[in-house]
Amino acid sequence: MLKFKNKGFIFNLANRLFFLSIIAFSLFPLIPAKFKGAPVVILLGSSIFSIIHKKEKIKGFKYALLFSSIFIISFISLLYSDNLGIGFRKIETTLSLLLVPFALESVYIGLRPKEEIKRKFLNLFIISSTLYSASIILYFAHLGFFSGEKSLSYCLSYLNGMYYLSEHPIYVSMLIAVAIIFTFNVFLKQNYILRLLLLIGLVINIYVLFLLIRKGVIIALLFSFVCYLFYKRTSPRKINYKIIIIGVILFLIVLFNLKNSIIKRFSELILPETYEVVNENNSTSIRYSIYKCSFSVINKKLLFGQGIGDTKDALIECYKGKAKILSKNKYNTHNQYLGVLLSIGFLGLVVFLLQLFFYLRKSLSENDTLFFQILIFFIILFFTENILERQTGVIFFLFCLTIFFMII
């Protein structure tokens, strides 16, 4: 347990709750969808007791206000939203955008945790993600993928029904990709036995990442490593070439074993017919039509957006003139930046980009390569996915980056 100078029942309770919340967030991949908000509740308990203990020293929540601004602006947009039912449901889904920054900043002011928090968070998250990946392999084996009875597409369609661990493939891939980044960060800091275990976990996670074949996540992960290499060239810390070589070898092995599926998904990007008509069997073709509709709707209310309650209705209305599959599946913008523009307009996008800028500035000023790489991963991923559309994405993105910014 962490050691602190100030003692007392309330302080120790806040300390223990915070430590418990870190463990809960570390186990996030293994928490059932219905209970994803549990780590936030525990964190809130810690922050309340922290505020009580250190209330005379708390002067404000400047960063919490900035990092929760998207939620605040979205809430205000209810004033000009017609569909308040959807609007309030989205507010409920994104409530962590408000709660997590304030909770973390109050804990930061009151507790000042140590490096042990970071080490435990990274190690436990790697373990939980690897167990999650292993469960997916077992589940696909149960469905008949490895015996050849069922196709990969069939198994992927059933991932949302994987026992109590069901989740959308995008969010599963996101969690696994972050675990891969964490693994490369901690690998050389372990003894040889732990390195071997980390290597086994890395193989499992990389295999499942390519098995799920989410193009946006894979591109974001690769881009984050490229940026990492360029950043390390200008950093006083040396590049760990051993880790890079291991990673490249593992990627090549997985690519070779899943080459047919990978080639099929990525070849969509260069086929001319992808951009001519909507093809329901071509995800890139669908995305292209989604982006066209998104820009069309955004231009109608550029400054303040449609309002958080009306974004889906506005998109569906545009989809009706494009293809039946688009309106039937009620797709979101599949781009976080377009999603922000669509719901709360240009002003909201400026605030969102400002939040990302503060994260970036902190990572560079602290020479924190892990923080920098995780941030780059999300920045690129936002170009292809609406990560903040679901509770899983909201909680994990905000906690992961804000805790690096404020605490570890």
mmCIF file of C-alpha atoms in Angstrom:
data_model
loop_
_atom_site.group_PDB
_atom_site.id
_atom_site.type_symbol
_atom_site.label_atom_id
_atom_site.label_comp_id
_atom_site.label_asym_id
_atom_site.label_seq_id
_atom_site.Cartn_x
_atom_site.Cartn_y
_atom_site.Cartn_z
ATOM 1 C CA MET A 1 0.000 0.000 0.000
ATOM 2 C CA LEU A 2 1.127 3.544 -0.716
ATOM 3 C CA LYS A 3 2.642 5.623 2.092
ATOM 4 C CA PHE A 4 1.476 9.178 2.870
ATOM 5 C CA LYS A 5 2.626 11.780 5.343
ATOM 6 C CA ASN A 6 -0.841 12.753 6.616
ATOM 7 C CA LYS A 7 -2.856 10.151 8.496
ATOM 8 C CA GLY A 8 -6.428 9.851 9.678
ATOM 9 C CA PHE A 9 -9.494 7.701 9.083
ATOM 10 C CA ILE A 10 -10.935 9.791 6.225
ATOM 11 C CA PHE A 11 -7.578 10.143 4.521
ATOM 12 C CA ASN A 12 -6.844 6.409 4.731
ATOM 13 C CA LEU A 13 -10.331 5.589 3.444
ATOM 14 C CA ALA A 14 -9.855 7.941 0.470
ATOM 15 C CA ASN A 15 -6.469 6.338 -0.169
ATOM 16 C CA ARG A 16 -7.855 2.799 -0.105
ATOM 17 C CA LEU A 17 -10.813 3.655 -2.320
ATOM 18 C CA PHE A 18 -8.546 5.327 -4.844
ATOM 19 C CA PHE A 19 -6.225 2.333 -4.897
ATOM 20 C CA LEU A 20 -9.268 0.079 -5.347
ATOM 21 C CA SER A 21 -10.494 2.242 -8.244
ATOM 22 C CA ILE A 22 -7.111 1.870 -9.962
ATOM 23 C CA ILE A 23 -7.385 -1.904 -9.676
ATOM 24 C CA ALA A 24 -10.957 -1.758 -11.009
ATOM 25 C CA PHE A 25 -9.861 0.330 -14.009
ATOM 26 C CA SER A 26 -6.968 -2.108 -14.563
ATOM 27 C CA LEU A 27 -9.484 -4.941 -14.813
ATOM 28 C CA PHE A 28 -11.711 -2.903 -17.151
ATOM 29 C CA PRO A 29 -11.558 -5.415 -20.080
ATOM 30 C CA LEU A 30 -12.951 -8.163 -17.817
ATOM 31 C CA ILE A 31 -15.779 -6.106 -16.311
ATOM 32 C CA PRO A 32 -19.208 -6.976 -17.811
ATOM 33 C CA ALA A 33 -20.865 -4.209 -19.834
ATOM 34 C CA LYS A 34 -23.555 -3.647 -17.195
ATOM 35 C CA PHE A 35 -20.908 -2.869 -14.585
ATOM 36 C CA LYS A 36 -18.446 -0.771 -16.625
ATOM 37 C CA GLY A 37 -19.358 2.244 -14.507
ATOM 38 C CA ALA A 38 -18.270 0.545 -11.247
ATOM 39 C CA PRO A 39 -14.673 1.902 -11.337
ATOM 40 C CA VAL A 40 -16.065 5.439 -11.741
ATOM 41 C CA VAL A 41 -18.318 5.000 -8.700
ATOM 42 C CA ILE A 42 -15.379 3.833 -6.569
ATOM 43 C CA LEU A 43 -13.275 6.752 -7.825
ATOM 44 C CA LEU A 44 -16.059 9.178 -6.900
ATOM 45 C CA GLY A 45 -16.095 7.760 -3.371
ATOM 46 C CA SER A 46 -12.357 8.348 -3.095
ATOM 47 C CA SER A 47 -12.663 11.909 -4.389
ATOM 48 C CA ILE A 48 -15.436 12.787 -1.918
ATOM 49 C CA PHE A 49 -13.382 11.670 1.076
ATOM 50 C CA SER A 50 -10.301 13.344 -0.395
ATOM 51 C CA ILE A 51 -12.167 16.655 -0.656
ATOM 52 C CA ILE A 52 -13.393 16.324 2.928
ATOM 53 C CA HIS A 53 -9.843 15.685 4.134
ATOM 54 C CA LYS A 54 -8.142 18.461 2.151
ATOM 55 C CA LYS A 55 -10.996 20.898 1.536
ATOM 56 C CA GLU A 56 -9.061 23.897 2.818
ATOM 57 C CA LYS A 57 -6.344 23.395 0.177
ATOM 58 C CA ILE A 58 -8.574 22.918 -2.857
ATOM 59 C CA LYS A 59 -8.534 26.149 -4.831
ATOM 60 C CA GLY A 60 -10.280 25.061 -7.984
ATOM 61 C CA PHE A 61 -10.676 22.510 -10.734
ATOM 62 C CA LYS A 62 -9.201 24.275 -13.766
ATOM 63 C CA TYR A 63 -8.224 21.145 -15.681
ATOM 64 C CA ALA A 64 -11.368 19.275 -14.660
ATOM 65 C CA LEU A 65 -13.450 22.124 -16.091
ATOM 66 C CA LEU A 66 -11.542 21.947 -19.381
ATOM 67 C CA PHE A 67 -11.686 18.162 -19.674
ATOM 68 C CA SER A 68 -15.404 18.086 -18.878
ATOM 69 C CA SER A 69 -16.272 20.984 -21.198
ATOM 70 C CA ILE A 70 -17.492 18.654 -23.951
ATOM 71 C CA PHE A 71 -20.091 17.234 -21.575
ATOM 72 C CA ILE A 72 -21.135 20.692 -20.389
ATOM 73 C CA ILE A 73 -21.535 21.994 -23.953
ATOM 74 C CA SER A 74 -23.437 18.823 -24.920
ATOM 75 C CA PHE A 75 -25.786 19.328 -21.981
ATOM 76 C CA ILE A 76 -26.410 22.940 -23.050
ATOM 77 C CA SER A 77 -27.162 21.720 -26.592
ATOM 78 C CA LEU A 78 -30.272 20.017 -25.182
ATOM 79 C CA LEU A 79 -31.802 23.503 -25.245
ATOM 80 C CA TYR A 80 -31.943 23.409 -29.057
ATOM 81 C CA SER A 81 -32.462 19.655 -29.492
ATOM 82 C CA ASP A 82 -35.896 18.436 -30.530
ATOM 83 C CA ASN A 83 -35.417 14.773 -29.590
ATOM 84 C CA LEU A 84 -34.849 15.115 -25.843
ATOM 85 C CA GLY A 85 -35.326 11.383 -25.258
ATOM 86 C CA ILE A 86 -32.203 10.484 -27.233
ATOM 87 C CA GLY A 87 -30.456 13.570 -25.895
ATOM 88 C CA PHE A 88 -30.845 12.605 -22.239
ATOM 89 C CA ARG A 89 -29.822 9.003 -22.975
ATOM 90 C CA LYS A 90 -26.606 10.283 -24.539
ATOM 91 C CA ILE A 91 -26.041 12.565 -21.563
ATOM 92 C CA GLU A 92 -26.388 9.545 -19.295
ATOM 93 C CA THR A 93 -23.939 7.539 -21.439
ATOM 94 C CA THR A 94 -21.343 10.313 -21.409
ATOM 95 C CA LEU A 95 -21.785 11.326 -17.760
ATOM 96 C CA SER A 96 -18.256 10.070 -17.029
ATOM 97 C CA LEU A 97 -16.968 12.983 -19.134
ATOM 98 C CA LEU A 98 -18.054 15.171 -16.237
ATOM 99 C CA LEU A 99 -17.406 12.902 -13.259
ATOM 100 C CA VAL A 100 -13.965 11.428 -14.008
ATOM 101 C CA PRO A 101 -11.991 14.702 -14.477
ATOM 102 C CA PHE A 102 -13.390 16.273 -11.285
ATOM 103 C CA ALA A 103 -12.861 13.071 -9.316
ATOM 104 C CA LEU A 104 -9.270 12.652 -10.514
ATOM 105 C CA GLU A 105 -8.330 16.274 -9.889
ATOM 106 C CA SER A 106 -9.691 16.176 -6.336
ATOM 107 C CA VAL A 107 -7.750 12.972 -5.685
ATOM 108 C CA TYR A 108 -4.648 14.544 -7.231
ATOM 109 C CA ILE A 109 -4.915 17.545 -4.913
ATOM 110 C CA GLY A 110 -5.710 15.483 -1.833
ATOM 111 C CA LEU A 111 -3.614 12.334 -2.111
ATOM 112 C CA ARG A 112 -0.619 12.831 -4.386
ATOM 113 C CA PRO A 113 -0.135 9.121 -5.272
ATOM 114 C CA LYS A 114 3.253 7.605 -6.088
ATOM 115 C CA GLU A 115 4.870 5.710 -8.973
ATOM 116 C CA GLU A 116 3.468 2.451 -7.593
ATOM 117 C CA ILE A 117 0.053 3.421 -8.964
ATOM 118 C CA LYS A 118 1.372 3.517 -12.521
ATOM 119 C CA ARG A 119 3.207 0.196 -12.226
ATOM 120 C CA LYS A 120 0.198 -1.659 -10.842
ATOM 121 C CA PHE A 121 -2.181 -0.110 -13.355
ATOM 122 C CA LEU A 122 -0.035 -1.084 -16.356
ATOM 123 C CA ASN A 123 0.736 -4.619 -15.182
ATOM 124 C CA LEU A 124 -2.822 -5.482 -14.176
ATOM 125 C CA PHE A 125 -4.264 -4.014 -17.361
ATOM 126 C CA ILE A 126 -1.901 -6.128 -19.484
ATOM 127 C CA ILE A 127 -2.948 -9.257 -17.567
ATOM 128 C CA SER A 128 -6.683 -8.538 -17.829
ATOM 129 C CA SER A 129 -6.451 -7.713 -21.557
ATOM 130 C CA THR A 130 -4.503 -10.899 -22.237
ATOM 131 C CA LEU A 131 -7.108 -12.969 -20.387
ATOM 132 C CA TYR A 132 -9.796 -11.218 -22.426
ATOM 133 C CA SER A 133 -7.965 -12.032 -25.665
ATOM 134 C CA ALA A 134 -7.551 -15.658 -24.580
ATOM 135 C CA SER A 135 -11.284 -15.871 -23.860
ATOM 136 C CA ILE A 136 -12.009 -14.640 -27.396
ATOM 137 C CA ILE A 137 -9.792 -17.372 -28.853
ATOM 138 C CA LEU A 138 -11.622 -19.989 -26.774
ATOM 139 C CA TYR A 139 -14.990 -18.531 -27.776
ATOM 140 C CA PHE A 140 -14.105 -18.624 -31.492
ATOM 141 C CA ALA A 141 -12.926 -22.209 -31.035
ATOM 142 C CA HIS A 142 -16.289 -23.022 -29.434
ATOM 143 C CA LEU A 143 -18.102 -21.450 -32.403
ATOM 144 C CA GLY A 144 -16.072 -23.603 -34.822
ATOM 145 C CA PHE A 145 -13.680 -21.100 -36.409
ATOM 146 C CA PHE A 146 -10.457 -23.057 -35.934
ATOM 147 C CA SER A 147 -12.033 -26.331 -37.057
ATOM 148 C CA GLY A 148 -13.202 -24.646 -40.271
ATOM 149 C CA GLU A 149 -16.910 -25.090 -39.485
ATOM 150 C CA LYS A 150 -17.593 -21.355 -39.300
ATOM 151 C CA SER A 151 -16.097 -18.349 -41.080
ATOM 152 C CA LEU A 152 -14.340 -15.443 -39.390
ATOM 153 C CA SER A 153 -17.216 -13.123 -40.369
ATOM 154 C CA TYR A 154 -19.675 -15.434 -38.666
ATOM 155 C CA CYS A 155 -17.639 -15.526 -35.441
ATOM 156 C CA LEU A 156 -17.159 -11.764 -35.419
ATOM 157 C CA SER A 157 -20.909 -11.273 -35.717
ATOM 158 C CA TYR A 158 -21.339 -13.265 -32.500
ATOM 159 C CA LEU A 159 -18.713 -11.372 -30.492
ATOM 160 C CA ASN A 160 -21.448 -9.183 -28.970
ATOM 161 C CA GLY A 161 -22.910 -12.352 -27.469
ATOM 162 C CA MET A 162 -19.728 -13.705 -25.847
ATOM 163 C CA TYR A 163 -21.070 -14.718 -22.454
ATOM 164 C CA TYR A 164 -20.867 -11.855 -19.933
ATOM 165 C CA LEU A 165 -17.838 -10.347 -21.730
ATOM 166 C CA SER A 166 -19.751 -9.269 -24.837
ATOM 167 C CA GLU A 167 -18.552 -6.035 -26.419
ATOM 168 C CA HIS A 168 -18.385 -4.385 -29.839
ATOM 169 C CA PRO A 169 -15.248 -5.488 -31.772
ATOM 170 C CA ILE A 170 -14.042 -1.870 -32.065
ATOM 171 C CA TYR A 171 -13.869 -1.411 -28.302
ATOM 172 C CA VAL A 172 -12.348 -4.861 -27.793
ATOM 173 C CA SER A 173 -9.640 -3.987 -30.333
ATOM 174 C CA MET A 174 -9.062 -0.613 -28.663
ATOM 175 C CA LEU A 175 -8.446 -2.206 -25.263
ATOM 176 C CA ILE A 176 -6.137 -4.848 -26.728
ATOM 177 C CA ALA A 177 -4.154 -2.247 -28.699
ATOM 178 C CA VAL A 178 -3.586 -0.181 -25.549
ATOM 179 C CA ALA A 179 -2.429 -3.344 -23.736
ATOM 180 C CA ILE A 180 0.099 -3.914 -26.537
ATOM 181 C CA ILE A 181 1.449 -0.378 -26.078
ATOM 182 C CA PHE A 182 1.671 -0.927 -22.310
ATOM 183 C CA THR A 183 3.536 -4.213 -22.857
ATOM 184 C CA PHE A 184 6.238 -2.576 -24.952
ATOM 185 C CA ASN A 185 6.624 0.074 -22.253
ATOM 186 C CA VAL A 186 7.168 -2.336 -19.329
ATOM 187 C CA PHE A 187 8.932 -5.215 -21.124
ATOM 188 C CA LEU A 188 12.580 -4.369 -20.396
ATOM 189 C CA LYS A 189 11.801 -3.378 -16.805
ATOM 190 C CA GLN A 190 11.001 -7.004 -15.855
ATOM 191 C CA ASN A 191 13.133 -10.059 -15.088
ATOM 192 C CA TYR A 192 13.550 -12.791 -17.686
ATOM 193 C CA ILE A 193 10.675 -14.947 -16.406
ATOM 194 C CA LEU A 194 8.240 -12.038 -16.513
ATOM 195 C CA ARG A 195 9.559 -11.037 -19.949
ATOM 196 C CA LEU A 196 8.721 -14.521 -21.204
ATOM 197 C CA LEU A 197 5.202 -14.241 -19.800
ATOM 198 C CA LEU A 198 4.815 -10.772 -21.331
ATOM 199 C CA LEU A 199 6.002 -12.136 -24.671
ATOM 200 C CA ILE A 200 3.378 -14.899 -24.562
ATOM 201 C CA GLY A 201 0.728 -12.308 -23.706
ATOM 202 C CA LEU A 202 1.942 -10.083 -26.516
ATOM 203 C CA VAL A 203 1.592 -12.914 -29.045
ATOM 204 C CA ILE A 204 -1.964 -13.610 -27.853
ATOM 205 C CA ASN A 205 -2.982 -9.939 -27.965
ATOM 206 C CA ILE A 206 -1.464 -9.254 -31.390
ATOM 207 C CA TYR A 207 -3.085 -12.397 -32.798
ATOM 208 C CA VAL A 208 -6.544 -11.435 -31.519
ATOM 209 C CA LEU A 209 -6.090 -7.822 -32.669
ATOM 210 C CA PHE A 210 -5.562 -9.013 -36.245
ATOM 211 C CA LEU A 211 -8.238 -11.675 -35.828
ATOM 212 C CA LEU A 212 -10.769 -8.923 -35.097
ATOM 213 C CA ILE A 213 -9.304 -6.985 -38.058
ATOM 214 C CA ARG A 214 -10.527 -3.469 -37.197
ATOM 215 C CA LYS A 215 -8.633 -1.391 -39.744
ATOM 216 C CA GLY A 216 -8.878 1.892 -37.846
ATOM 217 C CA VAL A 217 -7.461 0.424 -34.631
ATOM 218 C CA ILE A 218 -4.584 -1.326 -36.416
ATOM 219 C CA ILE A 219 -3.672 1.822 -38.358
ATOM 220 C CA ALA A 220 -3.818 3.930 -35.177
ATOM 221 C CA LEU A 221 -1.609 1.440 -33.332
ATOM 222 C CA LEU A 222 1.003 1.304 -36.096
ATOM 223 C CA PHE A 223 0.973 5.096 -36.432
ATOM 224 C CA SER A 224 1.482 5.475 -32.675
ATOM 225 C CA PHE A 225 4.615 3.327 -32.872
ATOM 226 C CA VAL A 226 5.938 5.348 -35.823
ATOM 227 C CA CYS A 227 5.422 8.568 -33.839
ATOM 228 C CA TYR A 228 7.043 6.887 -30.838
ATOM 229 C CA LEU A 229 10.180 6.177 -32.881
ATOM 230 C CA PHE A 230 10.412 9.750 -34.161
ATOM 231 C CA TYR A 231 9.827 11.089 -30.657
ATOM 232 C CA LYS A 232 12.505 8.855 -29.151
ATOM 233 C CA ARG A 233 15.043 10.094 -31.712
ATOM 234 C CA THR A 234 14.782 13.560 -30.173
ATOM 235 C CA SER A 235 14.465 12.253 -26.606
ATOM 236 C CA PRO A 236 17.410 11.829 -24.237
ATOM 237 C CA ARG A 237 16.253 8.254 -23.596
ATOM 238 C CA LYS A 238 17.544 5.632 -26.012
ATOM 239 C CA ILE A 239 15.307 3.605 -28.275
ATOM 240 C CA ASN A 240 14.854 -0.014 -27.168
ATOM 241 C CA TYR A 241 15.604 -1.722 -30.483
ATOM 242 C CA LYS A 242 15.205 -5.188 -28.969
ATOM 243 C CA ILE A 243 11.547 -4.491 -28.249
ATOM 244 C CA ILE A 244 11.018 -3.066 -31.741
ATOM 245 C CA ILE A 245 12.550 -6.127 -33.392
ATOM 246 C CA ILE A 246 10.408 -8.471 -31.275
ATOM 247 C CA GLY A 247 7.310 -6.498 -32.160
ATOM 248 C CA VAL A 248 8.030 -6.502 -35.891
ATOM 249 C CA ILE A 249 8.640 -10.257 -35.893
ATOM 250 C CA LEU A 250 5.384 -10.933 -34.055
ATOM 251 C CA PHE A 251 3.445 -8.651 -36.408
ATOM 252 C CA LEU A 252 4.880 -10.445 -39.446
ATOM 253 C CA ILE A 253 4.037 -13.871 -38.031
ATOM 254 C CA VAL A 254 0.441 -12.861 -37.376
ATOM 255 C CA LEU A 255 0.152 -11.154 -40.761
ATOM 256 C CA PHE A 256 1.294 -14.348 -42.493
ATOM 257 C CA ASN A 257 -1.210 -16.533 -40.635
ATOM 258 C CA LEU A 258 -4.160 -14.199 -41.216
ATOM 259 C CA LYS A 259 -3.011 -12.769 -44.557
ATOM 260 C CA ASN A 260 -6.167 -13.626 -46.539
ATOM 261 C CA SER A 261 -8.540 -11.833 -44.151
ATOM 262 C CA ILE A 262 -6.186 -8.871 -43.772
ATOM 263 C CA ILE A 263 -5.647 -8.456 -47.522
ATOM 264 C CA LYS A 264 -9.397 -8.607 -48.128
ATOM 265 C CA ARG A 265 -10.200 -5.886 -45.571
ATOM 266 C CA PHE A 266 -7.391 -3.494 -46.516
ATOM 267 C CA SER A 267 -7.760 -3.959 -50.302
ATOM 268 C CA GLU A 268 -11.163 -2.247 -49.970
ATOM 269 C CA LEU A 269 -9.311 1.032 -49.548
ATOM 270 C CA ILE A 270 -7.910 1.018 -53.095
ATOM 271 C CA LEU A 271 -10.773 -0.504 -55.089
ATOM 272 C CA PRO A 272 -12.451 2.122 -57.375
ATOM 273 C CA GLU A 273 -15.930 0.624 -56.884
ATOM 274 C CA THR A 274 -15.638 1.273 -53.136
ATOM 275 C CA TYR A 275 -16.299 4.954 -53.756
ATOM 276 C CA GLU A 276 -18.883 4.611 -56.553
ATOM 277 C CA VAL A 277 -21.852 2.804 -54.972
ATOM 278 C CA VAL A 278 -22.770 1.701 -51.443
ATOM 279 C CA ASN A 279 -21.791 -1.951 -50.999
ATOM 280 C CA GLU A 280 -23.068 -3.523 -47.782
ATOM 281 C CA ASN A 281 -20.254 -6.100 -47.929
ATOM 282 C CA ASN A 282 -17.598 -3.390 -48.125
ATOM 283 C CA SER A 283 -17.068 -1.492 -44.860
ATOM 284 C CA THR A 284 -14.981 1.202 -46.549
ATOM 285 C CA SER A 285 -17.767 1.838 -49.075
ATOM 286 C CA ILE A 286 -20.235 2.274 -46.218
ATOM 287 C CA ARG A 287 -17.880 4.628 -44.379
ATOM 288 C CA TYR A 288 -17.393 6.769 -47.479
ATOM 289 C CA SER A 289 -21.158 7.292 -47.776
ATOM 290 C CA ILE A 290 -21.408 7.999 -44.042
ATOM 291 C CA TYR A 291 -18.746 10.703 -44.295
ATOM 292 C CA LYS A 292 -20.512 12.323 -47.272
ATOM 293 C CA CYS A 293 -23.753 12.533 -45.296
ATOM 294 C CA SER A 294 -21.922 13.752 -42.186
ATOM 295 C CA PHE A 295 -20.347 16.698 -44.019
ATOM 296 C CA SER A 296 -23.666 17.494 -45.672
ATOM 297 C CA VAL A 297 -25.503 17.664 -42.327
ATOM 298 C CA ILE A 298 -22.659 19.498 -40.546
ATOM 299 C CA ASN A 299 -22.702 22.325 -43.098
ATOM 300 C CA LYS A 300 -26.327 23.097 -42.223
ATOM 301 C CA LYS A 301 -25.516 24.046 -38.599
ATOM 302 C CA LEU A 302 -21.771 24.472 -38.477
ATOM 303 C CA LEU A 303 -21.354 26.819 -35.506
ATOM 304 C CA PHE A 304 -23.438 25.165 -32.772
ATOM 305 C CA GLY A 305 -24.295 21.801 -34.342
ATOM 306 C CA GLN A 306 -27.574 19.881 -34.464
ATOM 307 C CA GLY A 307 -27.729 19.365 -30.705
ATOM 308 C CA ILE A 308 -26.879 16.133 -28.926
ATOM 309 C CA GLY A 309 -30.440 14.828 -29.259
ATOM 310 C CA ASP A 310 -30.860 15.372 -33.003
ATOM 311 C CA THR A 311 -27.625 14.071 -34.537
ATOM 312 C CA LYS A 312 -28.920 10.561 -35.243
ATOM 313 C CA ASP A 313 -32.194 11.785 -36.764
ATOM 314 C CA ALA A 314 -30.338 14.257 -39.004
ATOM 315 C CA LEU A 315 -27.985 11.547 -40.269
ATOM 316 C CA ILE A 316 -30.778 9.026 -40.872
ATOM 317 C CA GLU A 317 -32.694 11.586 -42.915
ATOM 318 C CA CYS A 318 -29.634 11.981 -45.150
ATOM 319 C CA TYR A 319 -29.067 8.209 -45.324
ATOM 320 C CA LYS A 320 -32.559 7.669 -46.749
ATOM 321 C CA GLY A 321 -31.430 9.326 -49.959
ATOM 322 C CA LYS A 322 -28.248 7.219 -50.175
ATOM 323 C CA ALA A 323 -28.902 3.550 -49.398
ATOM 324 C CA LYS A 324 -31.332 1.456 -47.360
ATOM 325 C CA ILE A 325 -28.555 -0.246 -45.372
ATOM 326 C CA LEU A 326 -27.367 3.115 -43.994
ATOM 327 C CA SER A 327 -30.760 4.156 -42.606
ATOM 328 C CA LYS A 328 -31.543 0.627 -41.432
ATOM 329 C CA ASN A 329 -28.377 0.327 -39.328
ATOM 330 C CA LYS A 330 -28.514 3.962 -38.132
ATOM 331 C CA TYR A 331 -24.749 4.462 -38.378
ATOM 332 C CA ASN A 332 -23.013 7.220 -36.429
ATOM 333 C CA THR A 333 -20.377 9.392 -38.130
ATOM 334 C CA HIS A 334 -17.578 6.847 -37.552
ATOM 335 C CA ASN A 335 -15.289 9.806 -36.900
ATOM 336 C CA GLN A 336 -15.097 11.430 -33.470
ATOM 337 C CA TYR A 337 -14.207 14.857 -34.823
ATOM 338 C CA LEU A 338 -17.165 14.798 -37.234
ATOM 339 C CA GLY A 339 -19.341 13.509 -34.403
ATOM 340 C CA VAL A 340 -18.423 16.497 -32.217
ATOM 341 C CA LEU A 341 -18.985 18.898 -35.119
ATOM 342 C CA LEU A 342 -22.345 17.358 -35.880
ATOM 343 C CA SER A 343 -23.668 17.456 -32.303
ATOM 344 C CA ILE A 344 -22.143 20.623 -30.765
ATOM 345 C CA GLY A 345 -20.623 22.404 -33.739
ATOM 346 C CA PHE A 346 -17.352 24.201 -34.427
ATOM 347 C CA LEU A 347 -17.142 25.693 -30.928
ATOM 348 C CA GLY A 348 -17.393 22.223 -29.413
ATOM 349 C CA LEU A 349 -14.689 20.901 -31.731
ATOM 350 C CA VAL A 350 -12.344 23.739 -30.696
ATOM 351 C CA VAL A 351 -12.818 22.819 -27.027
ATOM 352 C CA PHE A 352 -12.249 19.124 -27.786
ATOM 353 C CA LEU A 353 -9.042 19.871 -29.712
ATOM 354 C CA LEU A 354 -7.901 22.134 -26.872
ATOM 355 C CA GLN A 355 -8.294 19.213 -24.473
ATOM 356 C CA LEU A 356 -6.146 17.016 -26.733
ATOM 357 C CA PHE A 357 -3.591 19.837 -26.996
ATOM 358 C CA PHE A 358 -3.222 20.037 -23.197
ATOM 359 C CA TYR A 359 -2.694 16.286 -23.069
ATOM 360 C CA LEU A 360 -0.038 16.561 -25.781
ATOM 361 C CA ARG A 361 1.749 19.490 -24.147
ATOM 362 C CA LYS A 362 1.923 17.656 -20.814
ATOM 363 C CA SER A 363 3.285 14.466 -22.387
ATOM 364 C CA LEU A 364 6.011 16.416 -24.179
ATOM 365 C CA SER A 365 6.927 18.633 -21.220
ATOM 366 C CA GLU A 366 7.225 15.580 -18.943
ATOM 367 C CA ASN A 367 9.063 13.580 -21.624
ATOM 368 C CA ASP A 368 6.514 10.818 -21.018
ATOM 369 C CA THR A 369 6.766 8.559 -24.066
ATOM 370 C CA LEU A 370 3.996 6.212 -22.900
ATOM 371 C CA PHE A 371 1.532 9.077 -22.373
ATOM 372 C CA PHE A 372 2.556 10.495 -25.766
ATOM 373 C CA GLN A 373 2.051 7.188 -27.579
ATOM 374 C CA ILE A 374 -1.345 6.482 -25.991
ATOM 375 C CA LEU A 375 -2.485 9.994 -26.920
ATOM 376 C CA ILE A 376 -1.342 9.611 -30.542
ATOM 377 C CA PHE A 377 -3.167 6.280 -30.711
ATOM 378 C CA PHE A 378 -6.469 7.897 -29.696
ATOM 379 C CA ILE A 379 -5.974 10.979 -31.876
ATOM 380 C CA ILE A 380 -5.601 8.757 -34.963
ATOM 381 C CA LEU A 381 -8.350 6.359 -33.881
ATOM 382 C CA PHE A 382 -10.776 9.286 -33.618
ATOM 383 C CA PHE A 383 -10.487 9.740 -37.386
ATOM 384 C CA THR A 384 -12.167 6.367 -37.976
ATOM 385 C CA GLU A 385 -14.348 5.734 -34.909
ATOM 386 C CA ASN A 386 -16.786 7.447 -32.549
ATOM 387 C CA ILE A 387 -15.089 6.113 -29.438
ATOM 388 C CA LEU A 388 -17.069 8.451 -27.155
ATOM 389 C CA GLU A 389 -20.383 7.076 -28.432
ATOM 390 C CA ARG A 390 -20.481 4.271 -25.840
ATOM 391 C CA GLN A 391 -19.833 4.118 -22.125
ATOM 392 C CA THR A 392 -16.838 1.796 -22.609
ATOM 393 C CA GLY A 393 -15.078 4.300 -24.853
ATOM 394 C CA VAL A 394 -15.978 7.337 -22.747
ATOM 395 C CA ILE A 395 -14.762 5.865 -19.459
ATOM 396 C CA PHE A 396 -11.582 4.291 -20.773
ATOM 397 C CA PHE A 397 -10.416 7.206 -22.925
ATOM 398 C CA LEU A 398 -11.018 9.828 -20.279
ATOM 399 C CA PHE A 399 -9.627 7.840 -17.376
ATOM 400 C CA CYS A 400 -6.574 6.583 -19.264
ATOM 401 C CA LEU A 401 -5.462 10.008 -20.514
ATOM 402 C CA THR A 402 -6.596 12.137 -17.585
ATOM 403 C CA ILE A 403 -4.897 9.942 -15.003
ATOM 404 C CA PHE A 404 -1.653 10.196 -16.992
ATOM 405 C CA PHE A 405 -2.131 13.970 -17.120
ATOM 406 C CA MET A 406 -2.994 14.525 -13.468
ATOM 407 C CA ILE A 407 -1.434 11.703 -11.519
ATOM 408 C CA ILE A 408 0.938 9.215 -13.093
#
